[in-house]
Structure formats: structure tokens, C-alpha cells
Amino acid sequence: MTKLNELSLSAARDALRAGETTSKDITEACLTAIDGADVLNAFVHHTPELAMERAAAADARIASGDAPAMCGLPVGIKDLFCTKGVPSQAGSRILQGFLPEYESTVSQNLADAGAVMLGKLNMDEFAMGSSNETSVYGNAVNPWRRGNDDAPLTPGGSSGGSAAAVAADLCLAATGTDTGGSIRQPAAFTGTVGIKPTYGRCSRWGIVAFASSLDQAGPMTKSVRDAAIMLEAMCSHDPKDSTSADIPVPDFEAALTGDIRGKKIGIPKEYRMDGMPGEIETLWSEGIAMIKDAGAEIVDISLPHTKYALPAYYVIAPAEASSNLARYDGVRYGHRAKLDQGDGITEMYEKTRAEGFGPEVQRRVMIGTYVLSAGFYDAYYNRARRVRTLIKRDFEQVFAEGIEAILTPATPSAAFGLGEMTDADPVAMYLNDVFTVTVNLAGLPGIAVPTGLDKQGLPLGLQLIGRPWQEGDLLNTAHVLETAAGFVAKPVKWW
Amino acid sequence: MSIDETTAARVAKLARIKVEPDALPALAGEFNTILGFIEQLNEVDIDGVEPMTSVTPQMLKRRVDQVRDGDQQAKVLSNAPDAREGFFAVPKVVE
């Protein structure tokens, strides 16, 4: 029999509405699972009292016949979301002790829909990383292992705690955020589903900013149906975020018809990278065959500027980060360094930021400062923004030719070992996002779906990229791929 | 374009991050690796291409010009490392 914490959102929702279980029971099962999984280091701030309070309220709502979409469903929230009265420190030392006086719009939307928050989830510091190794809380650990090898693996990043928690059934689902692949890469590394919606679908208000023109929140779930349910609950037009889209949020779950006959699915030749592992190549070919068998038309396409997406990203994202992170100055919130006799305000800033930011964040803030500095602004920042225009245009052109979705690998490899990349240069880590980063630069929706295992037994995922605002259609294609792949593997419990 | 230790120190200063002198050579090396990677952008023909300002074609909204909230001094100061008499306290700024 399935334990309550192992349920999907949709199964739990249906069981709650049918009166077969209670939110209190599901929430308790999750809290017990969390208590037994300290070694995964997924939950970094626990809120059991708050969870039980919300579960009781949800049970009362269900009993009264008022059961909104997420009513009574326990979820984890990435540490990047500000949650009122609950520590929210973006995985950084500089926000140690910070207790927001307000709630992010996305987590408020989830609460309004009846969701139960279990606690806050580990992540790379300020979402800068692809392995969760830059977190002030220490590494989150992937519940998956390479066969009988007990070497700890990364759950990916930056939403590593979210991915580990969902894969290990510590919660039914979790929020993530994605600036260059931070939802989709960890989803692929843990055999879970993660969708980054179109830029503007989810309000960014109350989410600690990394790169504002790229950041989007999204759900990390156990199935595509769950992604549809939770995404709909997270999305809204929000006057507090001027880039939030003022368009209706459709019923995403209703879009899951399972019918993609006649749809044109593009296969971009530029994603066939030199040195791509054979297993990724095979996974992709199998995915193409599944989509074709479902009646879609496979079309070879070209996105010629793909190669330049990562270098453009590593100008634009650090530039925006250097500006966004200027607010951490030791004055209004978070850490302030102890000062020596005679230290003035500049020493306070410099010491506070040196102590509060980890090495990767410092590196990116400084790179961003450099590319925005006098004399380099045009050569780096403006050039990158012009290349970004071209990357978006590549997508616009294939969509104009009738392509409805694009199928690619999600990551260039399966999950790697924690510490394995320590001696590599920073750029080697950046290559993790090679397939995902184009989607952020073009503002498009993208979803990672688990479709297979590698020879070591680790999950691998494919990515589908959709047209702007067509998340429903994208989720439907992903649902077809998920059904055809029949991915049901779960990590063997060792923790 | 190669970054030397002097440039690395200047960037650290601009970013208001204290970097000890003995850490500068390694930092300059990392900057050079990253900037070397970024140099690929020089291969792209960007003639006549506008820099992107907004990824989705939307007019930036304006809010109504009216007071919506306020009088939240305690909340605003609640996370301050040093707050005194209703203000954020900082070291001396002007001599």
C-alpha cells in the first residue's frame, strides 16, 4: 500500500475529496518522512506547527465543501521565497536571521488554494549554482545512487532541496525557481517533473531576486498532471510585479487530453552537442520515437544561435545579479560585519559582503560589476543583450513556421557526485545549463520529464519547450511523453 | 582582454566586496576563464540588432498614483542589524 507521503498531488486531492483520508494524516506522514531524512539535507527550516495548523484548517474547509485546487496538500517551499515570519535566506549567510514581514505572491497563492507548507528547502546560494553545493546550509543530497555505490550525488541546482524532497517523498510537491535551468536540471537529476512557465506567468514579488529578466517560479512534482495542478495555483496577475502578465490563467489540467496527433514537434540540430554521451543521444532518439508514435509530426529545425546562449547568459545574469544584490549592505536586514575601530561605511559594506556572500556569489557579483563598468558596458552587456534578441528570434522563426513544441535533452549528463566538480573551473559547472538556458533568455515555457535510466540506474530527463503562454499545450505534450515513457522508477530508500 | 590583479582589485572595490591581496591572483585567473568563455560572443554578427529590453512584448504598467500603505516603521525596521530611535543606524558617513 502506498504511504500517504508517497501520494501524487492528484491522488491525494482525489482521496481528500472522497473523504478517504485527511490533510492531517498526509501532513503527519510527510513530517515523519522529513524527520527521517536529515541526511538528505533537503528541508533546512522546519515548520511543523504551522503545517499542522494549516492541515486542520484545510480539513475544515474540505468538510464544509470548500476544497480549492491544492486544499490540504503538503508542499515544500524553496528558501528563495519570502514566507512571513519563517526564515527565508536564499541559502545565504547574508540573510541569516531574516524573518520576512510579508509573504511572496506565489506562496500566498498556494496558501489561498489550501496548500500546507511543511518548511523551507535547500538551494544554491541566491540560486547561483547547478549542484546545490554553494548553499550556506551545506549540500542537499540526491536520494538516487549509482547502483550499490554509496557515493553521495548532487540533486542538481539551484532547486536541489526541492528536487531531493519530491524524489524522496518528503512532500507531495515543491516550489522551485528557474533562472537558467534551476527547476529543469534538478528535476532531470532526480526523476521528477519540473516546469518553468513563460516569463510573467508567476509573480516574482517576494521571491529573492537573482536576475530579474530571467527568474521565474514553477512547480516540481511527481507527475505532469501534478505540475498542471500546482502551476495553475501558483500563477496569477499581480499588480505588485510590473512584469506579471495580465492575462487569464487557463485550466492547465483540462488541457491534458493525451492527444497530440498532427502536432509539429521540432528537433533542433544545434542541441546535438559534440561529446554528448551516447546515453543522452539514445534517450533523445527514444523520446522522438514516442512523440512520433503518438501521431505528432517530427520536424528537423535549426536554432542557429544556441551556442551563444550560455556566454550571453553569463553576462546578463551576473550583470542583473550585481545590481539586485547591491541591496545586501548590512544596513536594512541580514548580516552586518563586526567593525574595527575607525571603520567607516565603506569598510562596513566591504566586510559585510565578504563575510555574507559565498565564493560563487562573490564571483558573479564581481563579473556583473565588471561587464557593467565604464568602458565595458557596450562590449559585454549590450552585446549580450543583442545576442539575446537573436536567440529569441531563432525561436520566433520556428514557431512562425508552425512548430508547436521543441524536444531536447534536459541535461548533458545524469547526476554527478558531490565534490566531483570542485577542482573544475567555474565554466565547467556552467555547462550543466547548456540545454535549458536558451529558454530563459527567450522567456519561453520549458518542462523536464523523466523518460529513462542510465546504465548506472540514474534517472535521465528530456525537455520540451513551448510557445509563449501555451503551457497547457506544452503540459499535454509532456503528458503524452510521460505516458509513453512509463517512467515509474523510484530511488531505493537508504536514508 | 586579460584581467590583472590591479583590475581584479578595482572590480572588487566597485562591487564593495573586501578581497585580501593574497586572494587576488586566483580571482583574476577565474575572471579570465569566465571572460574567455564570454569572448565567444564576438563571433556573432549583431549589426542592426537591437539590445533586448523586455523578453515579453508588454507595456510596463503604471500603478495608480496614490498612497496605498504606510505607517509601518516597526515592520520596516524589524530586521535591521542596528536600529535606533526609529532609524537604521550606520557608522559615521560624513566627517
Coordinates of C-alpha atoms in Angstrom, one line a residue:
Chain A
M1 CA 0.0 0.0 0.0
T2 CA 1.2 3.5 -0.9
K3 CA 2.2 5.5 2.1
L4 CA 0.4 8.9 2.3
N5 CA 3.6 10.9 1.8
E6 CA 4.2 8.9 -1.4
L7 CA 1.0 10.1 -3.0
S8 CA 0.9 12.4 -6.0
L9 CA -0.9 15.7 -5.7
S10 CA -3.7 14.5 -7.9
A11 CA -4.2 11.2 -6.0
A12 CA -4.1 12.9 -2.6
R13 CA -6.5 15.6 -3.8
D14 CA -9.0 12.9 -5.0
A15 CA -8.6 10.9 -1.8
L16 CA -9.2 14.0 0.3
R17 CA -12.3 15.0 -1.6
A18 CA -13.6 11.4 -1.4
G19 CA -13.1 11.6 2.4
E20 CA -10.7 8.6 2.3
T21 CA -8.0 10.4 4.2
T22 CA -7.3 13.8 5.9
S23 CA -4.8 16.5 5.4
K24 CA -3.8 16.0 9.0
D25 CA -2.8 12.4 8.2
I26 CA -1.0 13.2 5.0
T27 CA 0.8 16.1 6.6
E28 CA 1.9 13.9 9.6
A29 CA 3.2 11.3 7.2
C30 CA 5.3 14.0 5.4
L31 CA 6.6 15.4 8.7
T32 CA 7.7 11.9 9.8
A33 CA 9.4 11.3 6.4
I34 CA 11.2 14.7 6.8
D35 CA 12.4 13.8 10.3
G36 CA 13.8 10.5 9.0
A37 CA 15.7 12.2 6.1
D38 CA 18.1 14.6 7.8
V39 CA 20.9 13.1 5.8
L40 CA 19.4 14.4 2.6
N41 CA 19.6 18.0 4.0
A42 CA 16.6 18.9 1.8
F43 CA 14.5 20.8 4.4
V44 CA 16.5 23.5 6.1
H45 CA 13.8 25.3 8.1
H46 CA 11.1 23.1 9.5
T47 CA 7.6 24.5 10.2
P48 CA 5.7 21.5 11.7
E49 CA 3.3 23.6 13.9
L50 CA 2.4 25.8 11.1
A51 CA 1.9 22.8 8.8
M52 CA -0.5 21.1 11.3
E53 CA -2.4 24.3 11.8
R54 CA -2.9 24.7 8.1
A55 CA -3.8 21.0 7.7
A56 CA -6.5 21.3 10.3
A57 CA -7.8 24.4 8.5
A58 CA -7.8 22.5 5.2
D59 CA -9.6 19.6 6.7
A60 CA -12.3 22.0 8.0
R61 CA -12.6 23.6 4.5
I62 CA -12.9 20.2 2.8
A63 CA -15.6 19.2 5.4
S64 CA -17.5 22.4 4.6
G65 CA -17.5 21.5 0.9
D66 CA -15.0 24.3 0.0
A67 CA -11.9 22.5 -1.4
P68 CA -9.8 24.6 -3.7
A69 CA -7.2 23.1 -6.0
M70 CA -4.4 22.4 -3.5
C71 CA -6.6 22.1 -0.4
G72 CA -4.8 20.1 2.3
L73 CA -1.8 19.1 0.1
P74 CA 1.5 19.4 1.9
V75 CA 4.3 21.0 -0.1
G76 CA 7.8 22.3 0.5
I77 CA 8.8 25.9 -0.4
K78 CA 12.3 26.8 -1.8
D79 CA 14.2 29.1 0.6
L80 CA 14.2 31.8 -2.1
F81 CA 10.5 32.6 -1.4
C82 CA 9.8 35.1 1.4
T83 CA 7.4 33.5 3.9
K84 CA 6.0 35.6 6.6
G85 CA 7.7 35.0 10.0
V86 CA 9.6 32.0 8.7
P87 CA 13.3 32.2 7.9
S88 CA 13.9 33.0 4.2
Q89 CA 17.6 33.4 3.5
A90 CA 18.1 32.3 -0.1
G91 CA 20.7 29.8 1.0
S92 CA 23.0 32.6 2.0
R93 CA 24.7 33.7 5.2
I94 CA 24.0 37.3 4.4
L95 CA 20.3 36.7 5.1
Q96 CA 20.8 34.8 8.3
G97 CA 18.1 35.6 10.8
F98 CA 16.0 37.4 8.3
L99 CA 12.3 37.0 9.1
P100 CA 10.1 38.5 6.3
E101 CA 7.2 40.7 7.4
Y102 CA 5.4 39.6 4.2
E103 CA 4.5 36.6 2.1
S104 CA 5.6 36.1 -1.6
T105 CA 2.7 36.2 -4.0
V106 CA 3.3 32.6 -5.2
S107 CA 3.4 31.1 -1.7
Q108 CA 0.4 33.2 -0.8
N109 CA -1.5 31.9 -3.9
L110 CA -0.6 28.4 -2.8
A111 CA -1.8 29.0 0.8
D112 CA -5.0 30.6 -0.6
A113 CA -5.5 27.4 -2.6
G114 CA -5.3 25.4 0.6
A115 CA -1.7 24.1 0.3
V116 CA 0.1 23.2 3.5
M117 CA 3.7 24.4 3.9
L118 CA 6.0 21.9 5.5
G119 CA 9.1 24.0 5.6
K120 CA 11.8 25.7 3.5
L121 CA 14.0 23.8 1.1
N122 CA 17.8 23.9 0.5
M123 CA 19.2 25.6 -2.6
D124 CA 22.3 27.1 -4.1
E125 CA 23.1 30.5 -2.6
F126 CA 21.0 33.1 -4.3
A127 CA 20.1 30.3 -6.8
M128 CA 23.6 30.6 -8.2
G129 CA 24.8 27.1 -8.9
S130 CA 23.9 23.8 -10.6
S131 CA 24.7 21.3 -7.8
N132 CA 23.3 22.8 -4.5
E133 CA 27.0 23.0 -3.4
T134 CA 27.1 26.7 -2.9
S135 CA 24.4 26.7 -0.1
V136 CA 25.2 28.0 3.3
Y137 CA 23.3 25.0 4.7
G138 CA 25.7 22.5 3.1
N139 CA 24.9 20.1 0.3
A140 CA 21.5 18.7 -0.4
V141 CA 21.9 15.0 -1.3
N142 CA 20.2 13.2 -4.1
P143 CA 18.1 10.2 -2.9
W144 CA 19.3 8.4 -6.1
R145 CA 22.6 6.5 -6.0
R146 CA 24.7 4.8 -8.7
G147 CA 23.6 1.2 -8.2
N148 CA 25.2 -0.1 -5.0
D149 CA 27.8 2.7 -4.9
D150 CA 27.1 4.8 -1.8
A151 CA 28.9 7.9 -3.1
P152 CA 26.6 10.9 -2.5
L153 CA 25.3 12.5 -5.7
T154 CA 24.1 16.0 -6.3
P155 CA 20.3 16.5 -6.7
G156 CA 21.2 19.4 -9.1
G157 CA 20.7 23.0 -8.6
S158 CA 19.8 25.5 -7.8
S159 CA 16.4 24.0 -6.6
G160 CA 18.3 20.9 -5.3
G161 CA 16.5 20.7 -2.0
S162 CA 13.1 20.9 -3.8
A163 CA 14.1 18.1 -6.2
A164 CA 15.5 15.8 -3.4
A165 CA 12.5 16.3 -1.2
V166 CA 10.0 15.5 -4.0
A167 CA 12.0 12.5 -5.2
A168 CA 12.4 11.1 -1.6
D169 CA 8.6 11.6 -0.9
L170 CA 9.2 14.1 1.9
C171 CA 6.5 16.2 0.4
L172 CA 3.9 15.8 -2.4
A173 CA 5.4 18.6 -4.4
A174 CA 7.6 21.7 -4.0
T175 CA 8.2 25.1 -5.4
G176 CA 11.3 25.9 -7.4
T177 CA 12.7 28.8 -9.3
D178 CA 14.5 28.8 -12.6
T179 CA 16.9 31.5 -13.9
G180 CA 19.0 29.3 -16.3
G181 CA 17.7 25.8 -15.7
S182 CA 17.3 25.6 -11.9
I183 CA 14.0 23.8 -12.0
R184 CA 14.5 21.6 -15.0
Q185 CA 18.1 20.4 -14.4
P186 CA 17.4 19.2 -10.8
A187 CA 14.1 17.6 -11.9
A188 CA 16.1 15.6 -14.6
F189 CA 18.7 14.6 -12.0
T190 CA 16.0 13.2 -9.6
G191 CA 13.4 11.6 -11.9
T192 CA 10.8 14.3 -11.1
V193 CA 8.9 16.7 -13.3
G194 CA 9.7 20.5 -13.3
I195 CA 8.2 23.2 -15.4
K196 CA 9.3 26.8 -15.8
P197 CA 6.4 28.8 -17.2
T198 CA 6.5 31.7 -19.6
Y199 CA 8.2 34.8 -18.2
G200 CA 5.5 36.8 -16.5
R201 CA 3.2 33.8 -15.6
C202 CA 4.2 33.7 -11.9
S203 CA 4.6 36.8 -9.9
R204 CA 8.2 37.4 -8.8
W205 CA 7.1 39.6 -5.9
G206 CA 8.6 38.3 -2.6
I207 CA 11.0 36.0 -4.4
V208 CA 14.6 37.0 -3.6
A209 CA 15.8 38.3 -6.9
F210 CA 18.8 36.9 -8.8
A211 CA 18.4 38.0 -12.4
S212 CA 15.0 39.7 -12.7
S213 CA 14.7 39.4 -16.5
L214 CA 15.2 35.6 -16.3
D215 CA 13.8 34.5 -13.0
Q216 CA 10.5 32.5 -12.9
A217 CA 9.0 30.3 -10.3
G218 CA 7.4 26.9 -11.1
P219 CA 6.4 23.6 -9.5
M220 CA 8.5 20.5 -9.0
T221 CA 6.2 17.4 -8.9
K222 CA 5.9 13.7 -9.2
S223 CA 3.9 13.8 -12.4
V224 CA 2.9 16.1 -15.3
R225 CA -0.7 16.2 -14.0
D226 CA 0.6 17.4 -10.7
A227 CA 2.7 20.1 -12.5
A228 CA -0.5 21.3 -14.2
I229 CA -2.5 21.4 -10.9
M230 CA 0.2 23.2 -9.0
L231 CA 1.3 25.6 -11.7
E232 CA -2.3 26.9 -12.1
A233 CA -2.4 27.5 -8.3
M234 CA 0.9 29.4 -8.4
C235 CA 0.1 31.7 -11.4
S236 CA -1.7 35.0 -11.2
H237 CA -1.6 38.5 -12.4
D238 CA 0.0 40.6 -9.7
P239 CA 0.0 44.4 -9.6
K240 CA 3.0 44.2 -7.3
D241 CA 5.2 42.8 -10.1
S242 CA 5.1 45.1 -13.1
T243 CA 6.3 42.2 -15.4
S244 CA 3.5 39.9 -14.3
A245 CA 1.2 39.1 -17.2
D246 CA -2.3 40.5 -17.1
I247 CA -3.8 37.5 -19.0
P248 CA -6.2 34.8 -17.7
V249 CA -4.7 31.6 -16.3
P250 CA -6.3 28.7 -18.1
D251 CA -7.3 25.3 -16.6
F252 CA -4.0 23.5 -17.2
E253 CA -5.2 20.1 -16.0
A254 CA -8.1 20.3 -18.5
A255 CA -5.5 20.6 -21.3
L256 CA -4.2 17.1 -20.6
T257 CA -6.2 15.4 -23.4
G258 CA -3.5 12.9 -24.3
D259 CA -4.0 13.8 -28.0
I260 CA -1.1 15.3 -29.9
R261 CA -1.9 13.9 -33.3
G262 CA -0.8 16.2 -36.1
K263 CA 1.2 18.5 -33.8
K264 CA 4.5 19.7 -35.2
I265 CA 7.4 18.9 -32.8
G266 CA 10.8 20.4 -33.7
I267 CA 14.1 18.7 -33.1
P268 CA 16.9 21.3 -33.1
K269 CA 20.1 20.1 -34.7
E270 CA 22.2 22.5 -32.6
Y271 CA 21.4 20.6 -29.4
R272 CA 23.3 17.6 -30.7
M273 CA 26.5 18.7 -29.0
D274 CA 30.0 17.4 -29.6
G275 CA 30.9 14.9 -27.0
M276 CA 27.4 14.3 -25.9
P277 CA 27.2 11.0 -24.0
G278 CA 25.7 8.1 -26.1
E279 CA 23.1 7.5 -23.4
I280 CA 21.7 11.1 -23.8
E281 CA 21.6 10.7 -27.6
T282 CA 19.7 7.4 -27.2
L283 CA 17.3 8.9 -24.7
W284 CA 16.6 11.7 -27.1
S285 CA 16.0 9.3 -30.1
E286 CA 13.7 7.2 -28.0
G287 CA 11.7 10.3 -27.0
I288 CA 11.4 11.4 -30.6
A289 CA 10.1 7.9 -31.5
M290 CA 7.5 8.1 -28.7
I291 CA 6.2 11.5 -29.8
K292 CA 6.1 10.2 -33.4
D293 CA 4.2 7.1 -32.4
A294 CA 1.6 9.3 -30.6
G295 CA 0.9 10.8 -34.0
A296 CA 2.9 14.0 -33.9
E297 CA 4.9 15.2 -36.9
I298 CA 8.6 15.3 -36.2
V299 CA 10.4 18.3 -38.0
D300 CA 14.1 18.9 -38.1
I301 CA 14.7 22.6 -37.2
S302 CA 17.6 24.9 -36.7
L303 CA 18.2 27.4 -33.8
P304 CA 21.4 28.8 -35.1
H305 CA 22.4 31.0 -32.1
T306 CA 22.1 28.2 -29.5
K307 CA 25.8 28.1 -29.0
Y308 CA 25.9 31.7 -27.8
A309 CA 23.2 31.3 -25.2
L310 CA 25.4 30.3 -22.3
P311 CA 28.0 33.0 -22.8
A312 CA 25.2 35.6 -23.2
Y313 CA 23.6 34.3 -20.0
Y314 CA 26.9 34.6 -18.1
V315 CA 27.0 38.3 -19.0
I316 CA 23.3 39.1 -18.4
A317 CA 22.6 37.1 -15.3
P318 CA 25.7 38.3 -13.4
A319 CA 25.0 41.9 -14.5
E320 CA 21.5 41.8 -13.1
A321 CA 22.7 40.0 -10.0
S322 CA 25.3 42.6 -9.3
S323 CA 22.6 45.2 -9.3
N324 CA 20.0 43.2 -7.4
L325 CA 22.5 42.1 -4.7
A326 CA 23.6 45.6 -4.1
R327 CA 20.8 45.8 -1.5
Y328 CA 22.7 43.4 0.8
D329 CA 24.8 46.1 2.5
G330 CA 24.3 45.3 6.2
V331 CA 22.0 48.3 6.8
R332 CA 18.4 47.1 6.5
Y333 CA 18.4 43.4 7.0
G334 CA 20.6 40.4 7.4
H335 CA 24.2 40.1 8.4
R336 CA 26.4 43.1 9.3
A337 CA 30.1 42.5 9.9
K338 CA 31.7 43.4 13.2
L339 CA 33.7 46.6 12.6
D340 CA 37.1 47.6 13.8
Q341 CA 37.9 50.9 15.4
G342 CA 37.8 53.7 12.8
D343 CA 36.0 51.7 10.2
G344 CA 33.5 53.8 8.2
I345 CA 30.6 52.9 6.0
T346 CA 32.7 51.6 3.1
E347 CA 34.5 49.2 5.3
M348 CA 31.1 48.1 6.7
Y349 CA 29.8 47.3 3.2
E350 CA 33.0 45.6 2.1
K351 CA 33.4 43.4 5.2
T352 CA 29.7 42.6 5.4
R353 CA 29.6 41.4 1.8
A354 CA 32.9 39.5 2.0
E355 CA 31.6 37.6 5.1
G356 CA 28.0 37.2 3.9
F357 CA 28.4 36.1 0.3
G358 CA 30.0 32.8 -0.6
P359 CA 32.7 32.4 -3.3
E360 CA 30.4 31.8 -6.3
V361 CA 28.1 34.7 -5.4
Q362 CA 31.1 37.0 -5.0
R363 CA 32.5 35.8 -8.3
R364 CA 29.2 36.5 -10.2
V365 CA 28.6 39.9 -8.5
M366 CA 32.1 40.9 -9.5
I367 CA 31.8 39.6 -13.1
G368 CA 28.5 41.5 -13.3
T369 CA 30.1 44.7 -11.9
Y370 CA 32.9 44.3 -14.5
V371 CA 30.6 43.9 -17.5
L372 CA 28.6 46.9 -16.5
S373 CA 31.6 49.1 -15.7
A374 CA 32.5 52.1 -17.8
G375 CA 34.3 51.1 -21.0
F376 CA 32.9 47.5 -21.0
Y377 CA 29.2 48.1 -20.9
D378 CA 28.9 48.1 -24.7
A379 CA 31.5 45.4 -25.4
Y380 CA 29.9 42.9 -22.9
Y381 CA 26.5 43.9 -21.6
N382 CA 25.0 45.5 -24.7
R383 CA 26.5 42.8 -27.0
A384 CA 25.0 40.1 -24.8
R385 CA 21.6 41.8 -24.9
R386 CA 21.7 41.9 -28.7
V387 CA 22.7 38.3 -28.9
R388 CA 19.7 37.6 -26.6
T389 CA 17.5 39.3 -29.2
L390 CA 18.8 36.8 -31.8
I391 CA 18.3 33.8 -29.6
K392 CA 14.7 34.8 -29.1
R393 CA 14.3 35.4 -32.8
D394 CA 15.5 31.8 -33.6
F395 CA 12.6 30.5 -31.6
E396 CA 10.1 33.0 -33.1
Q397 CA 11.1 31.9 -36.5
V398 CA 10.4 28.2 -35.9
F399 CA 7.2 28.9 -34.1
A400 CA 6.1 31.1 -37.1
E401 CA 6.7 28.0 -39.3
G402 CA 4.2 26.1 -37.3
I403 CA 6.3 24.3 -34.8
E404 CA 4.3 23.8 -31.6
A405 CA 6.9 22.4 -29.3
I406 CA 10.6 21.5 -29.3
L407 CA 12.1 18.3 -27.9
T408 CA 15.6 18.3 -26.5
P409 CA 17.7 16.6 -23.8
A410 CA 17.3 18.3 -20.4
T411 CA 20.9 17.9 -19.2
P412 CA 24.2 16.8 -20.8
S413 CA 24.6 14.0 -18.2
A414 CA 23.0 12.2 -15.3
A415 CA 23.5 13.5 -11.7
F416 CA 27.2 13.7 -10.8
G417 CA 28.9 13.1 -7.5
L418 CA 29.1 15.8 -4.8
G419 CA 32.5 17.3 -4.9
E420 CA 33.4 15.9 -8.3
M421 CA 33.4 19.4 -9.8
T422 CA 35.2 21.1 -7.0
D423 CA 38.5 21.3 -8.9
A424 CA 36.9 22.1 -12.3
D425 CA 36.9 25.8 -13.4
P426 CA 33.6 27.7 -12.9
V427 CA 32.8 27.4 -16.6
A428 CA 32.7 23.5 -16.5
M429 CA 29.8 23.8 -13.9
Y430 CA 28.0 26.4 -16.1
L431 CA 27.8 23.8 -18.9
N432 CA 25.1 22.0 -17.0
D433 CA 22.6 24.5 -18.2
V434 CA 23.5 24.3 -21.9
F435 CA 20.1 22.9 -22.9
T436 CA 18.0 24.9 -20.5
V437 CA 19.4 28.4 -20.6
T438 CA 18.1 29.3 -24.1
V439 CA 14.5 29.0 -22.7
N440 CA 15.1 31.7 -20.0
L441 CA 16.8 34.0 -22.5
A442 CA 13.7 33.7 -24.8
G443 CA 11.2 33.9 -21.9
L444 CA 9.6 30.6 -23.0
P445 CA 8.0 27.8 -21.0
G446 CA 10.0 24.6 -20.6
I447 CA 9.4 21.4 -18.9
A448 CA 11.6 18.5 -17.9
V449 CA 10.1 15.0 -17.9
P450 CA 11.8 11.8 -16.7
T451 CA 12.0 9.3 -19.5
G452 CA 14.7 6.8 -18.7
L453 CA 17.5 5.5 -16.6
D454 CA 21.2 5.4 -17.5
K455 CA 23.3 2.2 -17.1
Q456 CA 24.1 3.1 -13.5
G457 CA 20.4 3.3 -12.7
L458 CA 20.2 7.1 -12.5
P459 CA 17.2 9.0 -14.0
L460 CA 17.5 11.0 -17.2
G461 CA 15.1 13.5 -18.5
L462 CA 14.0 15.2 -21.7
Q463 CA 13.0 18.8 -22.1
L464 CA 10.0 20.2 -24.1
I465 CA 10.0 23.8 -24.9
G466 CA 6.7 25.5 -25.7
R467 CA 5.3 28.7 -27.3
P468 CA 4.8 31.7 -25.1
W469 CA 1.7 31.4 -22.8
Q470 CA 0.9 27.9 -24.2
E471 CA 1.8 26.0 -21.0
G472 CA -1.4 24.0 -21.3
D473 CA -0.4 22.7 -24.7
L474 CA 3.1 22.1 -23.5
L475 CA 1.9 20.1 -20.5
N476 CA -0.3 18.0 -22.8
T477 CA 2.7 17.1 -25.0
A478 CA 4.7 16.4 -21.8
H479 CA 1.9 14.2 -20.5
V480 CA 2.0 12.1 -23.7
L481 CA 5.7 11.7 -23.4
E482 CA 5.4 10.8 -19.8
T483 CA 2.8 8.2 -20.5
A484 CA 4.7 6.7 -23.4
A485 CA 8.0 6.6 -21.4
G486 CA 6.2 5.0 -18.4
F487 CA 8.9 6.1 -16.0
V488 CA 8.0 4.6 -12.6
A489 CA 11.4 4.0 -11.1
K490 CA 11.9 5.4 -7.5
P491 CA 15.2 5.6 -5.6
V492 CA 15.8 2.7 -3.2
K493 CA 15.5 4.1 0.3
W494 CA 18.9 4.1 2.0
W495 CA 18.5 7.2 4.2
Chain B
M1 CA 41.2 41.2 -22.8
S2 CA 43.2 39.9 -19.8
I3 CA 42.5 40.9 -16.2
D4 CA 45.4 41.6 -14.0
E5 CA 45.5 41.8 -10.2
T6 CA 45.1 45.6 -10.3
T7 CA 41.9 45.3 -12.4
A8 CA 40.6 42.5 -10.1
A9 CA 41.2 44.7 -7.1
R10 CA 39.4 47.6 -8.8
V11 CA 36.4 45.4 -9.6
A12 CA 36.2 44.1 -6.0
K13 CA 36.3 47.7 -4.8
L14 CA 33.5 48.7 -7.2
A15 CA 31.4 45.7 -6.0
R16 CA 32.1 46.6 -2.4
I17 CA 33.5 43.2 -1.5
K18 CA 36.7 43.0 0.5
V19 CA 39.2 40.8 -1.1
E20 CA 42.5 40.1 0.6
P21 CA 45.6 40.9 -1.5
D22 CA 46.8 37.2 -1.5
A23 CA 43.4 36.2 -3.0
L24 CA 43.7 38.5 -6.0
P25 CA 45.8 36.3 -8.3
A26 CA 43.3 33.4 -8.1
L27 CA 40.4 35.8 -8.5
A28 CA 42.0 37.3 -11.6
G29 CA 42.5 33.8 -13.0
E30 CA 38.9 33.0 -12.6
F31 CA 37.7 36.2 -14.2
N32 CA 39.9 35.4 -17.2
T33 CA 38.4 31.9 -17.5
I34 CA 34.9 33.3 -17.4
L35 CA 35.6 36.3 -19.7
G36 CA 37.4 33.9 -22.1
F37 CA 34.2 32.0 -22.3
I38 CA 32.2 35.1 -22.9
E39 CA 34.5 36.2 -25.7
Q40 CA 32.7 33.8 -28.0
L41 CA 30.0 36.5 -28.3
N42 CA 32.4 38.4 -30.5
E43 CA 31.8 35.9 -33.3
V44 CA 28.1 36.9 -33.6
D45 CA 27.1 39.4 -36.2
I46 CA 24.9 41.8 -34.3
D47 CA 24.8 44.6 -36.9
G48 CA 21.4 46.2 -36.8
V49 CA 20.1 44.1 -33.9
E50 CA 18.5 45.9 -31.0
P51 CA 19.5 45.0 -27.5
M52 CA 16.6 43.2 -25.7
T53 CA 14.9 45.3 -23.1
S54 CA 11.8 43.2 -22.5
V55 CA 11.6 39.5 -23.2
T56 CA 7.8 39.6 -23.5
P57 CA 6.2 42.3 -25.6
Q58 CA 4.3 44.2 -22.9
M59 CA 3.8 47.7 -21.9
L60 CA 5.2 48.4 -18.5
K61 CA 2.3 49.0 -16.2
R62 CA 1.8 52.1 -14.2
R63 CA 0.3 52.0 -10.8
V64 CA -2.3 54.5 -9.6
D65 CA -0.6 57.5 -8.1
Q66 CA -2.0 57.2 -4.6
V67 CA -0.9 56.2 -1.1
R68 CA -1.6 52.5 -0.6
D69 CA 0.1 51.8 2.7
G70 CA 2.5 53.3 5.1
D71 CA 2.9 53.8 8.9
Q72 CA 4.9 50.5 9.1
Q73 CA 8.0 51.8 10.8
A74 CA 8.3 48.8 13.2
K75 CA 7.9 46.3 10.4
V76 CA 10.4 48.1 8.2
L77 CA 13.0 48.2 11.0
S78 CA 12.3 44.7 12.4
N79 CA 15.2 43.0 10.5
A80 CA 17.7 45.8 10.8
P81 CA 21.1 44.8 12.3
D82 CA 21.1 48.1 14.2
A83 CA 18.1 50.3 14.6
R84 CA 17.9 53.2 17.0
E85 CA 15.1 55.7 17.7
G86 CA 13.2 54.6 14.6
F87 CA 16.1 54.8 12.2
F88 CA 18.6 52.5 10.6
A89 CA 21.9 53.1 12.4
V90 CA 25.2 53.1 10.4
P91 CA 28.8 54.1 11.0
K92 CA 29.7 57.7 10.5
V93 CA 29.2 58.7 6.8
V94 CA 30.4 62.3 6.8
E95 CA 33.5 63.5 8.7

